[in-house]
Short mmCIF file of C-alpha atoms in Angstrom, two decimals:
data_model
loop_
_atom_site.label_atom_id
_atom_site.label_comp_id
_atom_site.label_asym_id
_atom_site.label_seq_id
_atom_site.Cartn_x
_atom_site.Cartn_y
_atom_site.Cartn_z
CA UNK A 3 96.38 54.08 74.81
CA UNK A 4 99.27 55.60 72.64
CA UNK A 5 98.36 53.90 69.45
CA UNK A 6 94.55 56.35 70.03
CA UNK A 7 96.54 59.64 70.26
CA UNK A 8 97.92 58.98 66.89
CA UNK A 9 94.81 57.73 65.50
CA UNK A 10 92.96 61.16 66.73
CA UNK A 11 95.91 63.13 65.56
CA UNK A 12 96.16 61.49 62.98
CA UNK A 13 92.12 62.66 61.68
CA UNK A 14 92.36 65.62 63.29
CA UNK A 15 95.19 66.10 59.66
CA UNK A 16 92.71 64.62 57.81
CA UNK A 17 89.69 67.43 59.01
CA UNK A 18 92.32 70.29 58.44
CA UNK A 19 93.53 69.03 54.75
CA UNK A 20 90.47 68.72 53.70
CA UNK A 21 88.86 72.32 54.55
CA UNK A 22 92.09 73.68 52.94
CA UNK A 23 90.75 71.86 49.71
CA UNK A 24 87.17 73.11 49.78
CA UNK A 25 88.02 76.78 51.16
CA UNK A 26 90.25 76.45 47.71
CA UNK A 27 87.60 75.12 45.84
CA UNK A 28 84.86 77.57 46.75
CA UNK A 29 87.20 80.81 46.65
CA UNK A 30 88.22 79.51 42.96
CA UNK A 31 84.28 78.65 42.14
CA UNK A 32 83.96 82.91 43.30
CA UNK A 33 86.67 84.00 41.04
CA UNK A 34 84.98 82.41 38.32
CA UNK A 35 81.21 83.48 39.00
CA UNK A 36 83.30 87.24 39.63
CA UNK A 37 84.72 86.64 36.05
CA UNK A 38 81.81 85.11 34.09
CA UNK A 39 78.73 87.13 35.43
CA UNK A 40 80.29 90.13 37.57
CA UNK A 41 82.79 91.80 35.34
CA UNK A 42 82.17 91.84 31.65
CA UNK A 43 79.01 94.70 33.49
CA UNK A 44 82.14 97.11 34.09
CA UNK A 45 83.19 100.15 32.38
CA UNK A 46 86.79 100.16 33.93
CA UNK A 47 89.10 97.14 32.38
CA UNK A 48 92.01 96.15 34.45
CA UNK A 49 95.62 97.64 33.94
CA UNK A 50 97.48 94.28 34.90
CA UNK A 51 98.09 91.98 32.83
CA UNK A 52 97.07 88.82 33.82
CA UNK A 53 94.12 90.55 34.61
CA UNK A 54 93.36 90.86 38.91
CA UNK A 55 90.52 87.92 38.67
CA UNK A 56 92.69 86.04 36.87
CA UNK A 57 95.95 86.76 38.72
CA UNK A 58 94.07 86.03 42.56
CA UNK A 59 93.17 82.10 40.21
CA UNK A 60 96.79 81.88 39.16
CA UNK A 61 97.89 82.52 42.83
CA UNK A 62 95.09 80.47 44.98
CA UNK A 63 95.51 77.20 42.29
CA UNK A 64 99.36 77.60 42.92
CA UNK A 65 99.45 78.06 46.69
CA UNK A 66 96.31 77.87 48.45
CA UNK A 67 93.37 79.66 50.02
CA UNK A 68 95.67 81.27 52.25
CA UNK A 69 98.65 82.82 50.46
CA UNK A 70 96.94 82.71 47.56
CA UNK A 71 94.03 84.44 48.55
CA UNK A 72 96.45 87.29 50.07
CA UNK A 73 98.01 87.56 47.42
CA UNK A 74 95.73 87.79 45.50
CA UNK A 75 94.22 90.88 48.23
CA UNK A 76 97.73 91.97 47.80
CA UNK A 77 97.36 92.78 44.69
CA UNK A 78 93.43 94.27 44.16
CA UNK A 79 94.73 96.78 46.77
CA UNK A 80 97.51 98.01 44.40
CA UNK A 81 95.06 98.07 41.79
CA UNK A 82 93.75 101.16 41.10
CA UNK A 83 92.65 104.40 38.96
CA UNK A 84 96.54 105.78 39.50
CA UNK A 85 98.63 102.79 38.84
CA UNK A 86 101.01 102.46 35.99
CA UNK A 87 99.45 98.50 35.50
CA UNK A 88 101.19 96.32 33.24
CA UNK A 89 102.70 93.16 33.17
CA UNK A 90 102.88 91.05 36.66
CA UNK A 91 102.25 87.60 37.46
CA UNK A 92 102.09 85.49 40.21
CA UNK A 93 105.40 85.14 41.91
#
């Protein structure tokens, strides 16, 4: 009985880990799509170095989908015409 419960817990952990990897991959592909097809159409460029989309890629690759996605969202909220911009790397 005990090994059966341990097996169920282990399987659940594996499924959650796979979904996290899938979410990370989906977010990275969305950002790469934006960089390739949508970003060149914009007239206004990002005042930060690296750009917000590159920052998002680096954050998601380094910290994963949840924390990296939150860091990227916070960066996008800070990116506006009134911001000073400049060098702002992923922590």
